[in-house]
Amino acid sequence: MFVLEFSPSRRAARLVVAWLRRVDPLDWSSLAAQLAPRSPCARRAYAARPRPPAARFPCCFCNARAAEGKVYAAQGCMLLGCCHFQQDTNEATTQLTTQNAPHPLSTMSSPQLGAAQAKDEPPPEFLCPITLDLMRDPVTAPTGITYDRGAITSWLLACGQRTCPMTHAELRADDLVPNHTLRRLIHGWCASATNRSSSGVVRVVPAATPEEAAVAEVDDATRAGDAERCAAAARWVRRLASLSERNRARLASAGAARTLATAFASFAEVVGTSDEVLDFVLAAMVPLMPMDEEAIVSIGSSSPSMARLVFFAAANGNNKQRRLQAVVVIRDIISLSFHRYAASAIIDLSENIDGIVQVLVKTIREAVCPQATRACLVAAYHLAYADKSFAASLAAAGLVPSLVELLVDADRSTAEKALAALDAALSCGEGRASARANALAVPVLVKKFFCVSDVATELVLSALLQICKRCPEDGDEVATATTRTARRLAIIEAMEVGALQKVILVLQAGYRQETKEKATELLRLMVRYQGRVECVDTMDLRGIKRGTTILTT
C-alpha cells in the first residue's frame, strides 16, 4: 500500500493535484499494484500497524474535477473507485491512500483487465439508487445523480415527491436528462453478459428505448388512474415525437397512438377530470397521425370522449392549437366510421352528431387556421356523402353559405376539399335550396371552371348540375312554383356568367366519360333558355371548336 504524507497546505495540495492529473484514473489499479509493498512481511507489518480513526473525504483529484464543473464530482471517490483521504487526528497529518481495487468502469474500458476481472454481477454504477436494479433507461438529474427513468418518474409522480431522493434538492420530471453514455455502457455490459451466459451468467434483458419507456409510462398511469402522472408521461411522448421522424416511427411501432387513445377515453369517462390532462394527451396524439384503426375505435366508441372532443373544438378563446387538435381527431374518427364497414358497427356517433355538425360548420365559418379548415372540410364531406340525413343537418347548420364564401379566395387544396364538401351537401333538397337562394353560389362555381384542377372542374360541373336539374329525391319541393322558378333563375344566371361556353369546353377536353355525360345533361338544360335572354359573349367563344353538336332533346 502506497502512503503519501504531506502538510495540509494549499501549495502541497496544488502539487498533489498536478501530479494526480497526470495519472489516468482508468489505470489507477495498475499504478497501485506497482507502488504497493512487495514483501509479504512488509505487507503484514503494514496491515497490523495501529491506525487512528479515519474519515472519508473527496480526494484532490475529485476536488480538481469539481473545480472544472463536472457533474459527477459530487459522488467523489465512489464514482472513480480510486482513492480517499484519511485524516490523522493525533498527528494532524493527512494520508492519501491508494486502493488496489479496480473500478468497474476501468475494468470494462481496458480489454486486458476486463478479460481477467469479468464479474457476474452488474457494476454498482449500473444500478438505480432507488430500486437497486439494472437501469433500463438511465436519466441524470440536475444534482448529478443518475436514476432509472421509470423509478424516478414513479417517485416524483406516483408518490407525489418533489425532491431528489439522494440529495433532497428540488426536482421536477421535466428536469431529467437522458444519460446516453451510461446507457451505451449498460448495453455493452448486457451484450458481454449474454456472451458469457454459457459460463453461468444470467441473461440480462436489453434496456428499453426511451420511446418504449414513455409509452409504458402512459399505460401504467392509465391503469393506475393517475391523471397527473399520465399528463407528465404524455408531455414526455410529445417531446420525443417533436424531435425527429425516427422517434415518431419508434413511437408508432411501440403502440403510442393506441395507448394515448385508451388514456384519453379512460380519463374522459371520469367525472371531474381536468381538461388540462386531456389536453396534454390530445397534444401527444396529433404528431402520431394518422392513427391506426384500433386507436380510432378506442377513442371514437366512447361517447364521453367524443363529447370532450366536441367541447375542445367548439371552445372560444385564443387556444387555437387545442381546437386544431380536436378537429383533426374528429376528422379521423368520421373518416373511419363511414368508410370502413368493419368499424361502422363499433363507432356510434348518433349521440354527438348534432354537436359534431355544429362544430364543423363553426370552424369553417370562423377560419381558425388553414389546417383546421381543411380537416373540417374532409369531415363534412364524409358525413354528407355517407348519409343524406347528415347532409341535411349540415345544410341546416349553414354549411353551403360558408363553403361559398370560402371558395372566393381559397388556395388549391382548400378549394378542392370545399368543392367536394359542397357537392356532397347538394345531394339533399335542403342543400340545393340553400345554394339556389345564395346569390354567390352559381357565379363562384362557374368561376372555378379550369382555374383549380381537373378534379375541381369535375366537382364544379357536378355541383352546377345538382343546382339546375330536377331531382327525384326533392319530393314535394319540385311541385312548388318557387322551386321551379329558383331552378330557372339558377340556369339563366349560370349562362350569364359564361357557363355555357365552359361546359362545351369540357365536352371537347379529355375528361372521363362520366364527366362528359354530366356536361351533356347540363348543356341540354341551358339550351332551352338560350333564345330567351342574351347571355353569350362572342369573346367567350374563343377556343371552342366549330361544329359542336348540342342535343336539345
XYZ file of C-alpha atoms in Angstrom:
553
model
C 0.000 0.000 0.000
C 1.405 3.358 -1.024
C 1.086 6.162 1.526
C 1.857 9.809 0.848
C 2.106 12.146 3.844
C 2.198 15.901 3.407
C 1.340 19.069 5.293
C -2.254 20.210 4.667
C -1.261 23.441 2.927
C -2.560 24.929 -0.300
C 0.827 24.612 -2.027
C 1.095 20.937 -1.174
C -2.456 20.345 -2.327
C -1.722 22.024 -5.660
C 1.349 19.834 -6.136
C -0.626 16.693 -5.408
C -3.402 17.776 -7.756
C -0.871 18.479 -10.512
C 0.627 15.022 -10.023
C -2.769 13.316 -9.925
C -3.863 14.968 -13.152
C -1.035 13.176 -14.945
C -2.445 9.836 -13.866
C -5.223 8.201 -15.850
C -7.970 7.074 -13.414
C -8.629 4.035 -15.594
C -5.010 2.840 -14.991
C -5.125 3.565 -11.256
C -5.260 -0.096 -10.290
C -2.089 -0.939 -12.218
C -0.329 2.085 -10.659
C -1.334 0.981 -7.168
C -0.038 -2.508 -7.854
C 3.363 -1.079 -8.780
C 3.608 1.167 -5.694
C 2.290 -1.286 -3.092
C 4.756 -3.093 -0.745
C 6.116 -6.166 -2.492
C 7.411 -8.152 0.513
C 4.806 -10.325 2.307
C 6.375 -9.468 5.681
C 6.169 -5.766 4.923
C 2.541 -6.138 3.936
C 1.671 -7.965 7.187
C 3.516 -5.407 9.285
C 1.865 -2.513 7.491
C -1.582 -4.093 7.883
C -1.054 -4.691 11.638
C 0.094 -1.139 12.400
C -2.116 0.884 14.813
C -4.314 3.347 12.940
C -6.218 6.358 14.292
C -9.870 6.964 13.492
C -10.320 7.980 9.855
C -12.940 9.981 7.989
C -13.608 9.820 4.237
C -13.291 12.984 2.185
C -13.317 13.682 -1.529
C -9.772 13.323 -2.827
C -7.738 16.025 -4.555
C -8.474 14.533 -7.934
C -12.214 14.715 -7.288
C -11.893 18.275 -5.999
C -9.995 19.208 -9.146
C -12.690 17.687 -11.315
C -15.329 19.565 -9.312
C -13.487 22.809 -9.964
C -13.804 22.038 -13.680
C -17.594 21.811 -13.342
C -18.046 18.036 -13.783
C -21.478 16.850 -12.651
C -20.198 13.518 -11.351
C -17.763 15.141 -8.928
C -20.439 15.118 -6.202
C -20.056 11.356 -5.911
C -16.309 11.743 -5.296
C -14.298 8.580 -4.892
C -17.446 6.445 -5.011
C -17.643 7.197 -8.735
C -13.917 6.807 -9.519
C -13.244 3.984 -7.086
C -9.625 5.053 -6.789
C -8.620 6.807 -3.579
C -9.715 8.595 -0.424
C -8.272 10.775 2.309
C -7.697 9.684 5.865
C -7.172 12.420 8.428
C -4.965 11.533 11.360
C -6.474 13.262 14.380
C -3.474 12.593 16.642
C -0.597 13.616 14.343
C -2.564 16.301 12.368
C -1.334 14.822 9.082
C -3.210 13.797 6.009
C -2.650 10.430 4.342
C -3.531 9.788 0.735
C -4.158 6.086 0.387
C -4.392 4.500 -2.992
C -6.514 1.361 -3.024
C -5.716 -1.632 -5.163
C -9.345 -2.409 -6.105
C -10.114 -1.670 -9.766
C -13.195 0.301 -10.674
C -15.832 -1.456 -12.804
C -15.691 1.250 -15.471
C -11.915 0.905 -15.711
C -12.308 -2.861 -15.958
C -14.747 -2.526 -18.827
C -12.647 0.100 -20.588
C -9.464 -1.972 -20.557
C -9.711 -5.162 -22.644
C -6.805 -6.800 -20.782
C -8.263 -6.147 -17.334
C -11.829 -6.807 -18.452
C -10.992 -10.314 -19.622
C -9.285 -11.176 -16.366
C -11.656 -9.421 -13.939
C -15.073 -10.076 -15.506
C -17.813 -10.173 -12.877
C -21.147 -11.908 -12.902
C -22.904 -9.090 -11.057
C -23.546 -5.737 -12.764
C -21.350 -2.842 -11.641
C -22.901 -0.730 -8.889
C -22.848 2.307 -11.180
C -25.313 0.472 -13.431
C -27.844 0.036 -10.617
C -30.607 2.501 -9.866
C -30.233 4.022 -6.376
C -33.981 3.640 -5.819
C -34.703 0.078 -6.963
C -31.123 -1.305 -6.863
C -31.880 -2.967 -10.206
C -30.098 -2.622 -13.509
C -31.161 0.650 -15.124
C -33.070 0.254 -18.386
C -33.318 3.954 -19.245
C -30.813 5.968 -17.172
C -31.541 9.650 -16.717
C -29.459 12.220 -14.859
C -30.933 14.823 -12.545
C -29.510 18.363 -12.249
C -27.934 17.231 -8.974
C -25.689 14.799 -10.866
C -27.359 11.617 -9.626
C -28.421 9.057 -12.217
C -31.651 7.078 -11.833
C -33.744 4.730 -13.903
C -36.430 6.774 -15.616
C -39.280 4.530 -14.539
C -38.206 4.591 -10.894
C -37.594 8.330 -10.610
C -40.776 9.123 -12.535
C -42.780 6.946 -10.157
C -41.053 8.645 -7.234
C -41.947 12.111 -8.492
C -45.419 11.497 -9.902
C -46.943 8.428 -8.281
C -45.523 9.121 -4.825
C -46.064 12.866 -5.087
C -42.467 13.745 -4.198
C -40.801 16.956 -5.382
C -37.196 16.380 -4.303
C -34.228 14.268 -5.367
C -34.109 11.042 -3.283
C -30.325 11.262 -2.770
C -29.665 14.988 -2.319
C -33.161 16.187 -1.313
C -32.818 19.078 -3.745
C -35.871 20.307 -5.622
C -36.506 18.158 -8.702
C -39.154 18.029 -11.424
C -39.874 15.333 -14.001
C -39.071 17.728 -16.847
C -35.549 18.308 -15.480
C -34.356 14.755 -16.173
C -31.824 14.376 -18.994
C -31.144 11.010 -20.736
C -27.682 9.631 -19.973
C -26.820 8.115 -23.351
C -23.213 7.362 -22.411
C -24.164 5.262 -19.411
C -26.904 3.620 -21.442
C -24.374 2.505 -24.063
C -22.136 1.106 -21.332
C -25.069 -0.834 -19.895
C -25.887 -2.167 -23.344
C -22.288 -3.270 -23.768
C -22.273 -4.983 -20.398
C -25.547 -6.738 -21.224
C -24.103 -7.956 -24.514
C -20.978 -9.278 -22.815
C -23.088 -10.932 -20.111
C -25.143 -12.615 -22.814
C -21.980 -13.924 -24.455
C -20.885 -15.355 -21.100
C -24.256 -16.998 -20.485
C -22.712 -20.426 -21.045
C -20.473 -19.778 -18.031
C -23.409 -19.370 -15.700
C -24.194 -15.686 -16.105
C -27.899 -14.893 -16.174
C -29.033 -13.356 -19.444
C -29.982 -9.709 -18.934
C -32.975 -8.192 -20.683
C -31.802 -5.411 -23.048
C -32.581 -1.893 -21.935
C -35.783 -0.369 -23.202
C -35.677 2.541 -25.608
C -36.911 5.940 -24.398
C -39.909 5.643 -26.718
C -40.922 2.278 -25.253
C -40.410 3.598 -21.734
C -42.583 6.639 -22.451
C -45.412 4.524 -23.859
C -45.163 2.135 -20.914
C -45.356 5.061 -18.508
C -48.564 6.316 -20.145
C -50.059 2.832 -19.952
C -49.091 2.383 -16.294
C -50.521 5.782 -15.370
C -53.768 4.979 -17.176
C -54.141 1.662 -15.389
C -53.422 3.326 -12.057
C -55.869 6.143 -12.780
C -53.244 8.783 -12.002
C -54.161 11.783 -14.153
C -51.167 13.926 -13.178
C -48.728 11.142 -13.910
C -50.420 10.473 -17.248
C -50.153 14.155 -18.182
C -46.423 14.160 -17.454
C -45.939 10.979 -19.488
C -47.940 12.468 -22.371
C -45.681 15.536 -22.339
C -42.736 13.157 -22.497
C -44.216 11.391 -25.551
C -44.910 14.682 -27.285
C -41.373 15.895 -26.632
C -39.932 12.708 -28.145
C -42.239 12.934 -31.161
C -41.204 16.514 -31.842
C -37.509 15.662 -32.073
C -37.330 13.612 -35.278
C -39.203 11.405 -37.707
C -37.258 8.438 -36.384
C -38.681 8.961 -32.909
C -42.203 9.167 -34.325
C -41.676 5.874 -36.144
C -40.450 4.241 -32.944
C -43.405 5.595 -31.000
C -45.775 4.261 -33.638
C -44.176 0.813 -33.504
C -44.426 0.874 -29.706
C -48.193 1.469 -29.915
C -48.179 5.054 -28.676
C -51.326 6.033 -30.589
C -53.369 3.168 -29.125
C -52.055 3.823 -25.629
C -52.803 7.548 -25.787
C -56.264 6.941 -27.235
C -57.022 4.500 -24.435
C -55.789 7.034 -21.888
C -57.958 9.790 -23.368
C -61.046 7.569 -23.361
C -60.345 6.356 -19.831
C -59.880 9.780 -18.247
C -62.705 11.350 -20.287
C -65.148 8.958 -18.631
C -64.022 10.037 -15.156
C -66.176 12.869 -13.871
C -64.115 15.798 -12.698
C -61.033 15.072 -14.787
C -59.190 18.281 -15.558
C -59.296 19.477 -19.148
C -55.573 20.133 -18.912
C -54.831 16.412 -18.559
C -56.884 15.543 -21.643
C -55.292 18.464 -23.456
C -51.810 17.009 -22.899
C -52.904 13.566 -24.092
C -54.592 15.063 -27.150
C -51.500 17.121 -27.983
C -49.382 13.960 -27.857
C -51.725 12.089 -30.226
C -51.684 14.621 -33.069
C -47.980 14.219 -34.038
C -48.621 10.473 -34.422
C -51.293 10.967 -37.092
C -52.612 9.086 -38.940
C -53.696 6.773 -36.150
C -54.378 3.113 -36.734
C -57.870 1.653 -36.682
C -57.579 0.267 -33.162
C -56.687 3.672 -31.725
C -59.522 5.423 -33.569
C -62.054 2.825 -32.450
C -60.805 3.130 -28.864
C -61.494 6.853 -28.675
C -64.426 7.041 -31.092
C -66.512 4.320 -29.480
C -66.602 6.256 -26.205
C -69.395 8.803 -26.076
C -67.744 10.855 -23.279
C -64.569 11.042 -25.364
C -66.448 12.400 -28.369
C -68.243 14.883 -26.133
C -64.900 16.156 -24.813
C -63.517 16.440 -28.353
C -66.559 18.440 -29.445
C -66.156 20.689 -26.409
C -62.484 21.318 -27.183
C -63.224 22.042 -30.856
C -66.061 24.449 -30.076
C -64.332 26.311 -27.259
C -63.926 30.018 -27.834
C -60.768 31.879 -26.934
C -57.175 32.075 -28.015
C -56.387 28.366 -27.674
C -56.418 27.651 -31.404
C -53.985 24.771 -31.026
C -56.452 22.805 -28.907
C -59.240 23.382 -31.448
C -56.987 22.208 -34.260
C -56.007 19.046 -32.397
C -59.631 18.228 -31.605
C -60.937 18.655 -35.168
C -58.055 16.582 -36.557
C -59.015 13.669 -34.300
C -62.709 14.139 -35.168
C -61.805 14.030 -38.858
C -60.028 10.682 -38.498
C -62.883 9.213 -36.467
C -65.517 10.271 -39.016
C -63.413 9.067 -41.939
C -63.071 5.632 -40.380
C -66.662 5.442 -39.180
C -68.306 5.893 -42.579
C -65.785 4.377 -44.939
C -64.733 1.141 -43.272
C -67.565 -1.253 -42.681
C -65.583 -3.141 -40.069
C -65.634 -0.138 -37.736
C -69.011 1.336 -38.634
C -70.808 -1.066 -36.321
C -68.403 -0.298 -33.462
C -68.281 3.502 -33.630
C -71.668 5.079 -32.994
C -71.746 8.867 -33.345
C -75.505 9.297 -33.033
C -75.313 10.784 -29.525
C -72.887 13.524 -30.548
C -73.753 14.031 -34.224
C -75.527 17.347 -33.638
C -72.563 18.766 -31.766
C -70.156 17.493 -34.428
C -72.168 19.177 -37.200
C -72.240 22.489 -35.356
C -68.517 22.328 -34.637
C -67.596 21.590 -38.259
C -69.653 24.468 -39.654
C -68.462 26.863 -36.947
C -64.800 26.079 -37.564
C -65.192 26.550 -41.331
C -67.023 29.840 -40.862
C -64.568 31.270 -38.334
C -61.448 30.160 -40.265
C -59.494 29.260 -37.142
C -56.469 28.173 -39.183
C -55.928 26.563 -42.615
C -55.192 23.136 -41.131
C -58.358 23.146 -39.037
C -60.428 24.344 -42.003
C -59.176 21.554 -44.245
C -59.769 18.962 -41.530
C -63.370 20.151 -41.104
C -63.929 20.106 -44.877
C -62.831 16.478 -45.069
C -65.036 15.534 -42.113
C -68.033 17.383 -43.588
C -67.543 15.632 -46.925
C -67.519 12.190 -45.310
C -70.599 12.994 -43.227
C -72.629 14.372 -46.132
C -71.527 11.637 -48.520
C -72.370 8.849 -46.068
C -75.988 9.776 -45.306
C -78.382 12.369 -46.737
C -79.789 12.997 -43.290
C -76.342 14.173 -42.193
C -76.148 16.302 -45.354
C -79.471 17.891 -44.432
C -78.185 18.620 -40.923
C -75.071 20.256 -42.341
C -77.143 22.342 -44.764
C -79.472 23.418 -41.976
C -76.445 24.498 -39.919
C -75.331 26.830 -42.727
C -72.636 24.791 -44.450
C -73.446 25.877 -48.028
C -73.056 29.669 -47.498
C -69.860 29.068 -45.528
C -68.406 26.966 -48.344
C -69.341 29.544 -50.993
C -67.601 32.313 -49.057
C -64.586 30.091 -48.536
C -64.283 29.377 -52.270
C -63.888 33.046 -53.191
C -60.169 33.251 -52.369
C -59.227 29.709 -51.319
C -55.979 28.026 -52.313
C -55.925 24.920 -54.468
C -56.005 22.314 -51.701
C -58.722 24.093 -49.743
C -60.766 24.767 -52.904
C -60.772 21.096 -53.908
C -61.900 19.991 -50.461
C -64.543 22.727 -50.278
C -65.948 21.760 -53.699
C -66.089 18.108 -52.652
C -67.954 19.011 -49.452
C -70.320 21.302 -51.373
C -71.082 18.630 -53.969
C -71.854 16.164 -51.170
C -74.056 18.698 -49.346
C -76.069 19.351 -52.539
C -77.214 15.727 -52.585
C -80.152 16.679 -50.319
C -83.035 19.052 -51.004
C -82.067 21.394 -48.175
C -78.596 21.847 -49.612
C -79.854 22.598 -53.125
C -82.404 25.086 -51.823
C -79.691 26.845 -49.817
C -77.430 27.079 -52.882
C -80.201 28.451 -55.115
C -81.012 31.093 -52.527
C -77.387 32.221 -52.284
C -76.505 34.966 -54.760
C -72.814 33.982 -54.899
C -73.182 30.226 -55.297
C -73.562 29.954 -59.093
C -71.099 32.749 -60.068
C -68.398 31.370 -57.765
C -68.857 27.848 -59.103
C -68.646 28.974 -62.727
C -65.528 30.983 -61.951
C -63.779 27.855 -60.642
C -64.046 26.130 -64.048
C -60.495 25.285 -65.265
C -58.964 27.530 -62.568
C -58.056 24.999 -59.878
C -57.536 21.481 -61.220
C -59.232 18.810 -63.314
C -60.719 17.275 -60.179
C -62.109 20.669 -59.159
C -63.627 21.175 -62.631
C -65.441 17.850 -62.373
C -66.752 18.794 -58.933
C -67.932 22.196 -60.208
C -69.802 20.524 -63.047
C -71.460 18.061 -60.684
C -72.498 20.825 -58.259
C -73.966 23.003 -61.032
C -75.917 20.059 -62.402
C -77.462 19.353 -58.998
C -78.469 23.002 -58.603
C -80.048 23.280 -62.061
C -81.746 19.942 -62.595
C -84.907 18.431 -61.154
C -84.038 15.703 -58.660
C -86.441 12.834 -57.836
C -85.371 12.988 -54.182
C -86.766 16.505 -53.810
C -90.302 15.190 -53.297
C -92.832 17.917 -52.616
C -90.239 20.609 -53.271
C -90.438 20.031 -57.042
C -94.173 20.673 -57.112
C -93.910 24.216 -55.804
C -93.680 27.142 -58.193
C -90.993 28.736 -56.072
C -88.669 25.789 -56.618
C -89.197 25.777 -60.365
C -88.536 29.499 -60.500
C -85.371 29.111 -58.448
C -84.045 26.412 -60.784
C -84.820 28.508 -63.865
C -83.106 31.557 -62.388
C -80.071 29.473 -61.476
C -79.748 28.217 -65.079
C -80.081 31.725 -66.528
C -77.571 33.101 -64.045
C -75.097 30.353 -64.933
C -75.415 31.202 -68.628
C -74.973 34.912 -67.963
C -71.624 34.348 -66.280
C -70.322 32.110 -69.088
C -71.194 28.584 -68.004
C -72.403 27.538 -71.484
C -69.037 28.054 -73.153
C -67.148 26.324 -70.358
C -69.437 23.309 -70.429
C -68.799 22.986 -74.173
C -65.049 23.082 -73.481
C -65.491 20.237 -71.018
C -67.063 18.170 -73.789
C -64.099 18.845 -76.070
C -61.418 18.224 -73.423
C -60.131 14.843 -72.355
C -62.270 14.282 -69.290
C -63.803 10.998 -68.178
C -66.895 9.638 -69.855
C -68.944 10.125 -66.702
C -67.943 13.795 -66.599
C -68.876 14.282 -70.249
C -72.289 12.727 -69.618
C -72.909 15.243 -66.836
C -71.766 18.071 -69.118
C -74.178 16.911 -71.829
C -77.066 16.814 -69.361
C -76.285 20.317 -68.090
C -75.976 21.572 -71.665
C -79.463 20.309 -72.502
C -80.852 22.343 -69.615
C -79.070 25.505 -70.736
C -80.001 25.499 -74.452
C -83.678 25.743 -73.551
C -83.071 29.303 -72.333
C -80.533 30.312 -74.982
C -83.029 32.248 -77.138
C -84.869 33.895 -74.256
C -82.011 36.008 -72.951
C -78.855 37.367 -74.480
C -76.274 35.592 -72.439
C -73.485 34.720 -74.861
C -70.437 36.942 -75.270
C -68.581 36.342 -78.520
C -65.263 36.845 -76.725
C -66.082 33.825 -74.548
C -66.319 31.562 -77.619
C -62.576 31.596 -78.193
C -61.099 28.113 -78.048
C -64.360 26.325 -78.884
C -64.179 24.130 -81.975
C -66.712 24.708 -84.705
C -69.268 22.019 -85.389
C -70.000 21.197 -81.743
C -73.366 19.457 -81.553
C -75.741 20.417 -78.755
C -78.502 17.906 -78.138
C -81.782 19.551 -77.131
C -83.955 16.509 -76.931
